[in-house]
Amino acid sequence: MLALGATSLGAVPALAQATTPAATPSKPNILLIVSDDTGWGDLGPYLGGAARGMPTPNFDKLASEGMFFTNFYGQPSCTPGRAAIQTGRIPNRSGMTTVAFQGQGGGLPHAEWTLGSVLKEAGYKTYFTGKWHLGESDYALPNAQGYDVMKYAFLYHLNAYTYTDPKWHAGMSPELREMFQKVTKGALSGTAGGEVKEDFKVNGEYVDTPDQGVVGIPFLDKYVEAAAVEFLEDAAKTPDTPFFINVNFMKNHQPNLPAPEFEGKSISKSKYADSVVELDTRVGNVLSKLDELGLADNTVVFFTVDNGAWQDVYPDAGYTPFRGTKGTVREGGSRVPSMVRWPGKVAPGSKSDEIVGGLDLMATFAAVAGTDLPKTDREGAPIIFDSLDMIPVWTGEGAPNRHEWFYFTEDELSPGAVRVGKFKYAFNLRGDDGAMTGGLSVDTNLGWKGAESYVATVPQVFDLLQDPQERYDVFMTTFTESTWSLPAVNDAVSKKMKTYVEYPPRKLQSEGYSGPLTLTQYERFQWAREQLNKDGISIGMPSGN
């Protein structure tokens, strides 16, 4: 754990005057913007925006200047979603499968490659600002994971910052609150190999007093935006050096507390809608600065979200037309809005329905940078990536590389669901009741993730093209049974499972309870190891009735 020296930075630093670069780097710059929990149906290109009471003119403009994706996947929750984006590996490989709790320490293993470390090796200036959520230990922070600079890095989801605040959670004991106040870190800044400073603490109030050492949730994205703009202005001074900047806005995670100037600015007048308007504005400000500095034509801009909408905290939540919610293996848990702009490469106003996801940013950005993915991890052990190059999809030149998607929750080694082409096979029925979760259910413990419930013999099978809401299991309910659909998924899962033999998954990096350890499970461990080494694991293909 880092010993953090608290410092007071005062107001957001004055930004340098805009300059026009005199030269163009040989490699494209990369700007990756990630928001939190934003729903698939929230933004204008996805029939959201003003139609949902939250105008998004800047996202509309970004989509019109590039491509947006209808089948783009994150992961079911924050930490695995961000781990997959950073590493290009399914979360169980890195051990980053669940949300870290403040005070637990740990985090993204040092041996993992990240977008920052791979692009730094390729000659890029690298920079990180905003939500990290990949651990607290010194080796797990952005400045130890390939980023030259981290500015205003936040280690948790927004709710975590309310635990220390006496005005929230009145039922918390003084002793427990004191513990949270002790272990919860605020905004962190530092350089690679240098000292890490705590800029200010964070609470859930409308207070913006960095000079007094505390800033409230409503103001955090102002600092993230300012850090991004500051970096771009600095990068413009050395135009022959390509840059990679990862901007992670804290909203729209619950509790959504819009900055004062955005309160009531949405048509809906809800806190969530106001926060979407704020997100759209801040993204627009960053892109306007990119244009102003003359950097836009040689910069890949990519926007995405870590996971699906968190339906159970409605009305403080995003919208998805799909079944389920964040935390489930249903489409609502992982399908997210995403778009890319790359002048001269991606056709303006284009749309893609291909299967792609946050995992694919690693291979794609490496291709943009003209570098190969490493064969060994940062400690010399063999490593495998699950990332595929999206450039053929972006440009329309060549066939798409991805035809499958694997859905994982928590400690699953075999996927909870698999998509192969148009068919989705659901093994873990977490989220099986769709809308009736959270406060709308009799037992609220069935909310958010819902209880794990695995199928007995065969998975549920859905045709996502005809049934994107996963309502009609075609395996045994069509007028001709569809047992013929299983060989494809069996082959896909078998190939994925065999990779664990040569590339074993790392230890889980967050504490969690997954139920009692039984004698049967203990005996199964050795069988699983032996079976993986011998033939892999097959799902089996019953012939129907």
Coordinates of C-alpha atoms in Angstrom, one line a residue:
M1 CA 0.0 0.0 0.0
L2 CA 1.3 3.5 -0.8
A3 CA 2.0 6.0 1.9
L4 CA 0.2 9.0 0.5
G5 CA 1.2 12.5 1.3
A6 CA -1.9 14.8 1.2
T7 CA -1.4 18.0 -0.6
S8 CA -3.8 20.8 -1.5
L9 CA -3.8 21.8 -5.2
G10 CA -6.3 24.7 -4.9
A11 CA -8.4 25.4 -7.9
V12 CA -8.0 23.6 -11.3
P13 CA -4.7 24.9 -12.8
A14 CA -4.9 27.6 -15.5
L15 CA -4.6 26.0 -18.9
A16 CA -1.9 26.9 -21.4
Q17 CA -2.7 28.9 -24.5
A18 CA -3.7 26.8 -27.5
T19 CA -1.0 26.2 -30.1
T20 CA -1.1 24.7 -33.6
P21 CA 1.3 21.8 -34.1
A22 CA 4.0 22.4 -36.7
A23 CA 4.3 18.7 -37.7
T24 CA 2.4 15.5 -37.7
P25 CA 3.6 12.4 -35.9
S26 CA 4.2 9.3 -38.0
K27 CA 1.8 7.3 -35.8
P28 CA -1.8 8.4 -35.0
N29 CA -2.6 9.8 -31.6
I30 CA -5.2 7.9 -29.6
L31 CA -7.9 9.4 -27.3
L32 CA -10.0 6.8 -25.4
I33 CA -13.0 8.1 -23.4
V34 CA -14.7 5.7 -21.0
S35 CA -17.9 6.6 -19.1
D36 CA -19.5 4.6 -16.2
D37 CA -22.8 2.7 -16.4
T38 CA -24.1 4.7 -19.4
G39 CA -27.0 2.8 -20.9
W40 CA -27.2 1.4 -24.5
G41 CA -30.3 3.5 -25.1
D42 CA -29.2 6.8 -23.5
L43 CA -27.4 8.5 -26.4
G44 CA -28.8 10.1 -29.5
P45 CA -27.4 7.6 -32.0
Y46 CA -29.1 4.8 -30.1
L47 CA -32.5 6.5 -30.3
G48 CA -31.9 8.1 -26.9
G49 CA -30.7 11.7 -26.4
A50 CA -33.6 14.2 -26.6
A51 CA -36.0 11.4 -27.3
R52 CA -35.3 10.2 -23.7
G53 CA -35.2 13.7 -22.2
M54 CA -31.4 14.1 -22.2
P55 CA -30.1 15.8 -25.4
T56 CA -26.6 14.5 -26.5
P57 CA -25.5 16.8 -29.3
N58 CA -21.8 16.1 -28.9
F59 CA -22.3 12.3 -29.0
D60 CA -24.6 12.8 -32.0
K61 CA -21.8 14.8 -33.7
L62 CA -19.1 12.2 -32.9
A63 CA -21.2 9.4 -34.4
S64 CA -21.9 11.5 -37.5
E65 CA -18.2 12.0 -38.0
G66 CA -17.4 8.3 -37.5
M67 CA -19.0 4.9 -36.7
F68 CA -21.2 3.7 -33.9
F69 CA -21.6 0.1 -32.9
T70 CA -24.8 -1.8 -32.2
N71 CA -23.2 -5.1 -31.0
F72 CA -20.4 -3.7 -28.8
Y73 CA -19.8 -5.5 -25.5
G74 CA -18.3 -4.5 -22.2
Q75 CA -18.3 -6.8 -19.2
P76 CA -21.1 -7.2 -16.6
S77 CA -19.6 -4.8 -14.0
C78 CA -17.1 -2.0 -13.4
T79 CA -13.8 -3.7 -12.4
P80 CA -13.9 -6.6 -15.0
G81 CA -15.1 -4.1 -17.7
R82 CA -12.1 -1.8 -17.1
A83 CA -9.7 -4.7 -16.7
A84 CA -10.8 -6.1 -20.0
I85 CA -10.3 -2.7 -21.7
Q86 CA -6.9 -2.2 -20.2
T87 CA -5.5 -5.7 -20.7
G88 CA -7.3 -7.1 -23.8
R89 CA -7.9 -10.3 -21.7
I90 CA -11.0 -11.9 -20.3
P91 CA -11.1 -10.8 -16.7
N92 CA -10.6 -14.2 -15.1
R93 CA -7.1 -14.3 -16.7
S94 CA -5.9 -11.3 -14.8
G95 CA -7.9 -12.1 -11.6
M96 CA -9.9 -8.9 -12.0
T97 CA -13.4 -10.4 -12.0
T98 CA -15.2 -8.4 -9.3
V99 CA -15.3 -5.0 -7.7
A100 CA -12.5 -4.2 -5.2
F101 CA -13.5 -2.8 -1.8
Q102 CA -11.6 0.2 -0.4
G103 CA -9.1 -0.9 2.1
Q104 CA -8.6 -4.3 0.5
G105 CA -5.4 -3.4 -1.3
G106 CA -4.4 -5.6 -4.2
G107 CA -5.4 -4.9 -7.8
L108 CA -4.3 -5.3 -11.3
P109 CA -1.2 -7.6 -11.2
H110 CA 2.1 -5.9 -12.1
A111 CA 2.7 -8.7 -14.7
E112 CA -0.2 -7.6 -16.8
W113 CA 0.2 -5.5 -19.9
T114 CA -2.1 -2.5 -20.2
L115 CA -3.0 -0.2 -23.1
G116 CA -0.6 2.3 -21.4
S117 CA 2.4 -0.1 -21.2
V118 CA 2.0 -1.5 -24.7
L119 CA 1.6 1.9 -26.3
K120 CA 4.5 3.3 -24.2
E121 CA 6.7 0.5 -25.6
A122 CA 5.5 1.7 -29.0
G123 CA 6.8 5.2 -28.4
Y124 CA 3.7 6.9 -27.2
K125 CA 3.4 9.5 -24.5
T126 CA 0.8 8.0 -22.1
Y127 CA -1.6 9.7 -19.7
F128 CA -4.5 8.6 -17.5
T129 CA -7.2 10.6 -15.7
G130 CA -10.5 9.7 -14.0
K131 CA -11.9 6.4 -12.7
W132 CA -9.4 3.5 -12.4
H133 CA -11.2 1.0 -10.2
L134 CA -8.4 -1.6 -10.6
G135 CA -7.0 -1.7 -7.2
E136 CA -5.2 0.4 -4.6
S137 CA -1.7 -1.2 -4.2
D138 CA 1.2 0.7 -5.5
Y139 CA 1.9 -1.8 -8.3
A140 CA -1.8 -1.6 -9.4
L141 CA -2.0 2.2 -10.0
P142 CA -1.9 3.8 -13.5
N143 CA 1.6 5.3 -13.0
A144 CA 2.9 1.7 -12.3
Q145 CA 0.9 0.2 -15.2
G146 CA 2.5 2.0 -18.2
Y147 CA 1.1 5.5 -17.9
D148 CA 3.7 8.3 -17.8
V149 CA 1.3 10.5 -15.8
M150 CA -1.8 9.9 -13.9
K151 CA -3.8 13.1 -12.9
Y152 CA -6.9 12.9 -10.7
A153 CA -7.1 9.1 -10.7
F154 CA -10.0 7.8 -8.6
L155 CA -9.8 4.3 -7.3
Y156 CA -13.5 3.4 -6.6
H157 CA -17.1 3.7 -7.9
L158 CA -18.9 6.8 -6.8
N159 CA -21.0 5.1 -4.0
A160 CA -17.8 4.2 -2.2
Y161 CA -17.1 7.9 -1.5
T162 CA -20.3 8.3 0.4
Y163 CA -19.3 5.8 3.1
T164 CA -17.0 8.3 4.8
D165 CA -19.7 11.1 4.8
P166 CA -21.8 11.5 8.0
K167 CA -24.8 12.8 5.9
W168 CA -25.0 9.5 4.0
H169 CA -25.8 6.0 5.5
A170 CA -27.0 7.3 8.9
G171 CA -27.2 3.7 10.2
M172 CA -23.4 3.2 10.0
S173 CA -21.6 2.9 13.3
P174 CA -19.0 5.6 14.2
E175 CA -16.3 2.9 14.3
L176 CA -17.1 1.6 10.8
R177 CA -17.2 5.2 9.4
E178 CA -13.9 5.9 11.0
M179 CA -12.5 2.8 9.3
F180 CA -13.7 4.0 5.9
Q181 CA -12.4 7.5 6.5
K182 CA -9.0 5.9 7.2
V183 CA -8.7 3.6 4.2
T184 CA -10.6 5.5 1.4
K185 CA -8.2 7.3 -0.8
G186 CA -9.2 10.5 -2.8
A187 CA -7.9 11.8 -6.1
L188 CA -4.4 10.6 -6.8
S189 CA -1.7 12.1 -9.1
G190 CA 1.8 11.0 -9.9
T191 CA 4.3 10.1 -12.6
A192 CA 5.8 6.8 -13.6
G193 CA 8.3 5.8 -10.9
G194 CA 7.6 8.9 -8.9
E195 CA 5.8 9.9 -5.8
V196 CA 2.0 9.6 -5.6
K197 CA 0.1 12.5 -4.0
E198 CA -3.4 12.6 -2.8
D199 CA -4.8 15.8 -4.3
F200 CA -8.0 15.9 -2.2
K201 CA -10.5 13.7 -0.4
V202 CA -13.9 13.0 -2.0
N203 CA -17.3 13.0 -0.3
G204 CA -21.0 13.0 -1.4
E205 CA -21.6 16.7 -0.9
Y206 CA -22.0 19.8 -3.1
V207 CA -18.6 21.2 -2.0
D208 CA -15.6 22.2 -4.2
T209 CA -12.8 23.1 -1.8
P210 CA -9.6 21.5 -2.9
D211 CA -7.7 24.1 -0.9
Q212 CA -9.4 22.6 2.2
G213 CA -8.6 19.1 1.0
V214 CA -12.1 17.9 -0.1
V215 CA -14.2 17.9 -3.3
G216 CA -17.7 16.5 -3.6
I217 CA -18.9 13.9 -6.2
P218 CA -20.8 16.6 -8.3
F219 CA -17.5 18.3 -9.2
L220 CA -15.2 15.4 -10.0
D221 CA -15.7 15.3 -13.8
K222 CA -14.8 19.0 -13.9
Y223 CA -11.3 17.9 -12.8
V224 CA -11.1 15.0 -15.2
E225 CA -12.1 17.3 -18.1
A226 CA -9.5 19.9 -17.0
A227 CA -6.8 17.3 -16.8
A228 CA -7.6 16.0 -20.3
V229 CA -7.5 19.5 -21.8
E230 CA -4.3 20.3 -19.9
F231 CA -2.6 17.2 -21.4
L232 CA -3.8 17.9 -24.9
E233 CA -2.4 21.4 -24.8
D234 CA 0.9 20.1 -23.5
A235 CA 1.0 17.3 -26.2
A236 CA 0.4 19.9 -28.9
K237 CA 3.8 21.4 -28.1
T238 CA 5.6 18.2 -29.2
P239 CA 3.6 17.2 -32.3
D240 CA 6.2 14.7 -33.5
T241 CA 5.5 12.5 -30.4
P242 CA 2.3 10.4 -30.6
F243 CA 0.2 10.3 -27.5
F244 CA -2.3 8.0 -25.9
I245 CA -4.7 9.6 -23.4
N246 CA -7.3 7.6 -21.4
V247 CA -10.1 9.8 -20.1
N248 CA -12.5 8.2 -17.6
F249 CA -15.4 10.2 -16.5
M250 CA -16.9 9.3 -13.1
K251 CA -20.5 9.6 -14.1
N252 CA -23.0 8.0 -14.8
H253 CA -22.5 5.7 -11.8
Q254 CA -25.1 5.9 -9.0
P255 CA -25.4 8.2 -7.1
N256 CA -25.5 10.6 -10.0
L257 CA -25.0 14.1 -8.6
P258 CA -24.7 16.6 -11.6
A259 CA -22.5 19.6 -11.3
P260 CA -24.5 22.7 -10.2
E261 CA -24.5 24.2 -13.7
F262 CA -26.2 21.1 -15.1
E263 CA -28.9 20.7 -12.5
G264 CA -32.3 20.8 -14.2
K265 CA -30.7 21.2 -17.7
S266 CA -32.1 18.0 -19.1
I267 CA -35.6 17.7 -20.5
S268 CA -36.4 15.0 -17.9
K269 CA -35.1 17.0 -15.0
S270 CA -33.9 13.9 -13.3
K271 CA -30.4 13.6 -11.7
Y272 CA -29.4 10.9 -14.1
A273 CA -30.6 12.8 -17.2
D274 CA -28.8 15.9 -16.0
S275 CA -25.7 13.9 -15.5
V276 CA -25.9 12.5 -19.1
V277 CA -26.1 16.1 -20.3
E278 CA -23.1 16.9 -18.2
L279 CA -21.2 13.9 -19.7
D280 CA -22.1 14.9 -23.2
T281 CA -20.9 18.5 -22.6
R282 CA -17.6 17.5 -21.1
V283 CA -16.9 15.0 -23.9
G284 CA -17.7 17.8 -26.3
N285 CA -15.3 20.2 -24.6
V286 CA -12.4 17.7 -24.8
L287 CA -13.1 17.0 -28.5
S288 CA -13.4 20.8 -29.2
K289 CA -10.0 21.2 -27.7
L290 CA -8.6 18.5 -29.9
D291 CA -10.0 20.3 -32.9
E292 CA -8.8 23.7 -31.7
L293 CA -5.2 22.4 -31.4
G294 CA -5.2 21.0 -34.9
L295 CA -4.8 17.4 -33.6
A296 CA -8.2 15.9 -34.7
D297 CA -7.2 14.8 -38.2
N298 CA -4.4 12.5 -36.8
T299 CA -6.2 11.2 -33.7
V300 CA -8.3 8.1 -33.2
V301 CA -11.1 9.0 -30.8
F302 CA -12.9 6.1 -29.2
F303 CA -15.8 6.2 -26.7
T304 CA -17.1 3.3 -24.8
V305 CA -18.6 2.2 -21.4
D306 CA -17.4 -0.3 -18.9
N307 CA -20.6 -2.4 -18.5
G308 CA -24.3 -2.4 -19.1
A309 CA -26.9 -0.2 -17.5
W310 CA -27.6 -0.6 -13.7
Q311 CA -31.4 -1.0 -14.0
D312 CA -32.0 -1.8 -10.4
V313 CA -31.2 1.7 -9.2
Y314 CA -33.9 3.3 -11.4
P315 CA -34.6 6.2 -11.7
D316 CA -30.9 6.9 -11.2
A317 CA -29.9 4.6 -14.0
G318 CA -29.3 4.3 -17.7
Y319 CA -31.7 2.6 -20.2
T320 CA -31.3 -0.6 -22.1
P321 CA -33.9 -2.2 -24.4
F322 CA -32.2 -5.6 -23.6
R323 CA -33.1 -8.1 -20.9
G324 CA -31.3 -8.0 -17.6
T325 CA -29.1 -5.5 -15.9
K326 CA -25.5 -4.8 -14.9
G327 CA -24.1 -7.9 -13.2
T328 CA -26.0 -10.5 -15.3
V329 CA -25.0 -12.5 -18.3
R330 CA -28.1 -11.2 -20.2
E331 CA -27.5 -8.7 -23.0
G332 CA -28.5 -5.8 -20.7
G333 CA -25.5 -6.6 -18.5
S334 CA -22.8 -6.2 -21.2
R335 CA -24.0 -4.5 -24.4
V336 CA -22.9 -0.9 -24.3
P337 CA -22.9 2.2 -26.6
S338 CA -19.6 2.8 -28.4
M339 CA -18.3 4.9 -31.3
V340 CA -15.1 5.7 -33.1
R341 CA -13.8 8.6 -35.2
W342 CA -10.7 8.3 -37.3
P343 CA -10.6 10.9 -40.1
G344 CA -9.7 9.4 -43.5
K345 CA -10.0 5.9 -42.2
V346 CA -13.6 5.5 -40.8
A347 CA -16.4 6.6 -43.0
P348 CA -18.5 9.5 -41.5
G349 CA -22.0 8.5 -40.5
S350 CA -21.3 4.8 -40.6
K351 CA -22.7 2.0 -38.4
S352 CA -21.5 -1.5 -37.6
D353 CA -23.5 -4.5 -36.5
E354 CA -20.5 -6.7 -36.1
I355 CA -19.6 -8.4 -32.8
V356 CA -16.9 -6.3 -31.1
G357 CA -16.0 -5.3 -27.6
G358 CA -13.8 -3.6 -25.1
L359 CA -11.4 -6.5 -25.1
D360 CA -10.6 -5.6 -28.7
L361 CA -9.2 -2.2 -28.0
M362 CA -5.8 -3.7 -27.1
A363 CA -5.2 -5.4 -30.4
T364 CA -6.7 -2.5 -32.3
F365 CA -4.7 0.2 -30.7
A366 CA -1.5 -1.9 -31.1
A367 CA -2.3 -2.2 -34.8
V368 CA -2.9 1.6 -35.0
A369 CA 0.5 2.0 -33.4
G370 CA 2.2 -0.4 -35.7
T371 CA 3.3 -2.7 -32.9
D372 CA 2.8 -6.4 -32.1
L373 CA 1.2 -7.7 -28.9
P374 CA 3.8 -9.2 -26.4
K375 CA 4.3 -13.0 -26.3
T376 CA 5.3 -12.9 -22.6
D377 CA 3.9 -10.9 -19.7
R378 CA 5.9 -8.1 -17.9
E379 CA 7.6 -10.7 -15.7
G380 CA 8.6 -13.0 -18.6
A381 CA 5.9 -15.7 -18.4
P382 CA 3.9 -16.7 -21.6
I383 CA 0.7 -14.6 -22.0
I384 CA -2.3 -14.9 -24.2
F385 CA -4.7 -12.1 -25.3
D386 CA -8.3 -12.4 -26.2
S387 CA -8.3 -9.2 -28.1
L388 CA -8.9 -9.0 -31.9
D389 CA -8.1 -6.2 -34.3
M390 CA -11.2 -4.1 -35.1
I391 CA -9.7 -2.1 -37.9
P392 CA -11.3 -4.3 -40.7
V393 CA -14.7 -3.5 -39.1
W394 CA -13.8 0.2 -38.8
T395 CA -12.6 0.6 -42.4
G396 CA -14.8 -2.0 -44.1
E397 CA -11.6 -3.4 -45.6
G398 CA -11.4 -7.2 -45.0
A399 CA -13.5 -9.6 -43.0
P400 CA -14.3 -9.1 -39.3
N401 CA -12.0 -11.0 -37.0
R402 CA -14.5 -11.7 -34.2
H403 CA -17.5 -14.1 -34.5
E404 CA -17.9 -15.1 -30.8
W405 CA -18.3 -13.4 -27.4
F406 CA -17.9 -15.0 -24.0
Y407 CA -19.8 -13.7 -20.9
F408 CA -18.3 -14.1 -17.5
T409 CA -19.4 -13.2 -14.0
E410 CA -17.3 -13.3 -10.8
D411 CA -15.3 -16.5 -10.5
E412 CA -16.5 -18.3 -13.6
L413 CA -13.8 -20.2 -15.4
S414 CA -16.3 -21.6 -18.0
P415 CA -18.4 -18.8 -19.4
G416 CA -21.8 -18.1 -18.1
A417 CA -23.0 -17.5 -21.6
V418 CA -21.6 -17.6 -25.1
R419 CA -22.6 -15.9 -28.4
V420 CA -21.6 -17.5 -31.6
G421 CA -22.8 -15.6 -34.6
K422 CA -26.5 -14.8 -34.1
F423 CA -27.0 -17.5 -31.5
K424 CA -26.6 -16.9 -27.7
Y425 CA -26.2 -19.8 -25.3
A426 CA -27.0 -19.1 -21.7
F427 CA -25.6 -21.5 -19.1
N428 CA -25.8 -19.3 -16.0
L429 CA -29.4 -17.9 -15.7
R430 CA -28.3 -15.0 -13.5
G431 CA -30.7 -12.3 -14.4
D432 CA -33.2 -14.8 -15.7
D433 CA -36.2 -12.9 -14.6
G434 CA -35.3 -9.9 -16.6
A435 CA -37.1 -6.7 -15.4
M436 CA -38.4 -8.0 -12.1
T437 CA -35.3 -7.3 -10.1
G438 CA -34.1 -4.9 -7.4
G439 CA -36.8 -2.8 -5.8
L440 CA -39.4 -4.3 -8.1
S441 CA -39.0 -7.8 -6.8
V442 CA -40.3 -9.4 -3.6
D443 CA -36.8 -10.4 -2.6
T444 CA -34.4 -7.6 -3.3
N445 CA -31.5 -10.0 -3.0
L446 CA -32.4 -11.1 -6.5
G447 CA -31.6 -7.6 -7.7
W448 CA -28.5 -6.4 -9.5
K449 CA -26.7 -9.7 -10.2
G450 CA -29.4 -12.0 -9.1
A451 CA -28.8 -15.5 -7.7
E452 CA -26.6 -17.8 -9.8
S453 CA -28.6 -20.6 -11.3
Y454 CA -27.1 -23.0 -13.9
V455 CA -29.0 -25.0 -16.4
A456 CA -29.2 -28.8 -15.7
T457 CA -28.5 -30.3 -19.1
V458 CA -28.5 -27.9 -22.0
P459 CA -28.3 -24.1 -22.2
Q460 CA -31.0 -21.7 -23.2
V461 CA -30.5 -20.8 -26.8
F462 CA -31.6 -17.4 -28.3
D463 CA -31.5 -16.0 -31.8
L464 CA -30.3 -12.5 -31.0
L465 CA -31.1 -11.2 -34.5
Q466 CA -34.8 -12.1 -34.2
D467 CA -35.0 -12.0 -30.4
P468 CA -32.5 -9.5 -29.0
Q469 CA -34.4 -9.5 -25.6
E470 CA -33.7 -13.2 -25.0
R471 CA -37.4 -14.1 -24.5
Y472 CA -37.8 -17.2 -26.7
D473 CA -35.6 -20.2 -26.1
V474 CA -35.4 -21.9 -29.5
F475 CA -33.6 -25.1 -28.3
M476 CA -36.8 -27.1 -27.7
T477 CA -39.6 -24.7 -28.3
T478 CA -39.6 -24.0 -32.0
F479 CA -41.8 -26.2 -34.2
T480 CA -38.7 -28.1 -35.2
E481 CA -36.3 -28.7 -32.3
S482 CA -32.9 -27.0 -32.6
T483 CA -30.4 -29.4 -31.1
W484 CA -28.3 -28.9 -34.2
S485 CA -27.2 -25.5 -32.8
L486 CA -25.0 -26.9 -30.0
P487 CA -21.9 -28.1 -31.8
A488 CA -20.8 -24.6 -32.6
V489 CA -20.9 -23.4 -28.9
N490 CA -19.3 -26.7 -27.7
D491 CA -16.4 -26.1 -30.0
A492 CA -16.0 -22.5 -29.0
V493 CA -16.0 -23.2 -25.3
S494 CA -13.7 -26.2 -25.6
K495 CA -11.1 -24.1 -27.4
K496 CA -11.4 -21.3 -24.8
M497 CA -11.1 -23.7 -21.9
K498 CA -8.0 -25.4 -23.3
T499 CA -6.1 -22.1 -23.3
Y500 CA -6.2 -22.2 -19.5
V501 CA -3.7 -25.1 -19.5
E502 CA -0.9 -23.2 -21.2
Y503 CA -2.0 -19.8 -19.8
P504 CA -3.4 -20.4 -16.2
P505 CA -5.6 -17.7 -14.8
R506 CA -4.1 -15.5 -12.1
K507 CA -5.4 -15.5 -8.5
L508 CA -8.5 -13.5 -7.9
Q509 CA -7.5 -10.0 -6.8
S510 CA -10.6 -9.1 -4.8
E511 CA -12.1 -10.7 -1.7
G512 CA -15.5 -12.2 -2.1
Y513 CA -17.7 -15.1 -0.8
S514 CA -18.9 -17.5 -3.5
G515 CA -20.6 -20.0 -1.1
P516 CA -19.3 -22.8 1.1
L517 CA -16.5 -25.1 0.0
T518 CA -17.9 -28.6 -0.2
L519 CA -16.3 -32.0 -0.3
T520 CA -17.6 -32.5 -3.8
Q521 CA -16.0 -29.3 -5.0
Y522 CA -12.7 -30.3 -3.4
E523 CA -12.7 -33.6 -5.2
R524 CA -13.7 -31.9 -8.5
F525 CA -10.6 -29.6 -8.4
Q526 CA -8.2 -32.4 -9.1
W527 CA -10.5 -33.9 -11.7
A528 CA -10.7 -30.5 -13.5
R529 CA -6.9 -30.1 -13.6
E530 CA -6.4 -33.6 -15.0
Q531 CA -9.2 -33.3 -17.5
L532 CA -7.9 -29.9 -18.8
N533 CA -4.5 -31.4 -19.3
K534 CA -5.9 -34.5 -21.0
D535 CA -8.7 -33.6 -23.3
G536 CA -10.2 -30.3 -22.2
I537 CA -13.7 -30.0 -21.0
S538 CA -16.7 -30.7 -23.2
I539 CA -20.2 -29.4 -22.6
G540 CA -21.8 -32.4 -24.3
M541 CA -24.5 -32.5 -26.9
P542 CA -27.8 -34.3 -26.1
S543 CA -29.8 -35.3 -29.1
G544 CA -33.1 -33.9 -27.9
N545 CA -36.2 -36.1 -27.4

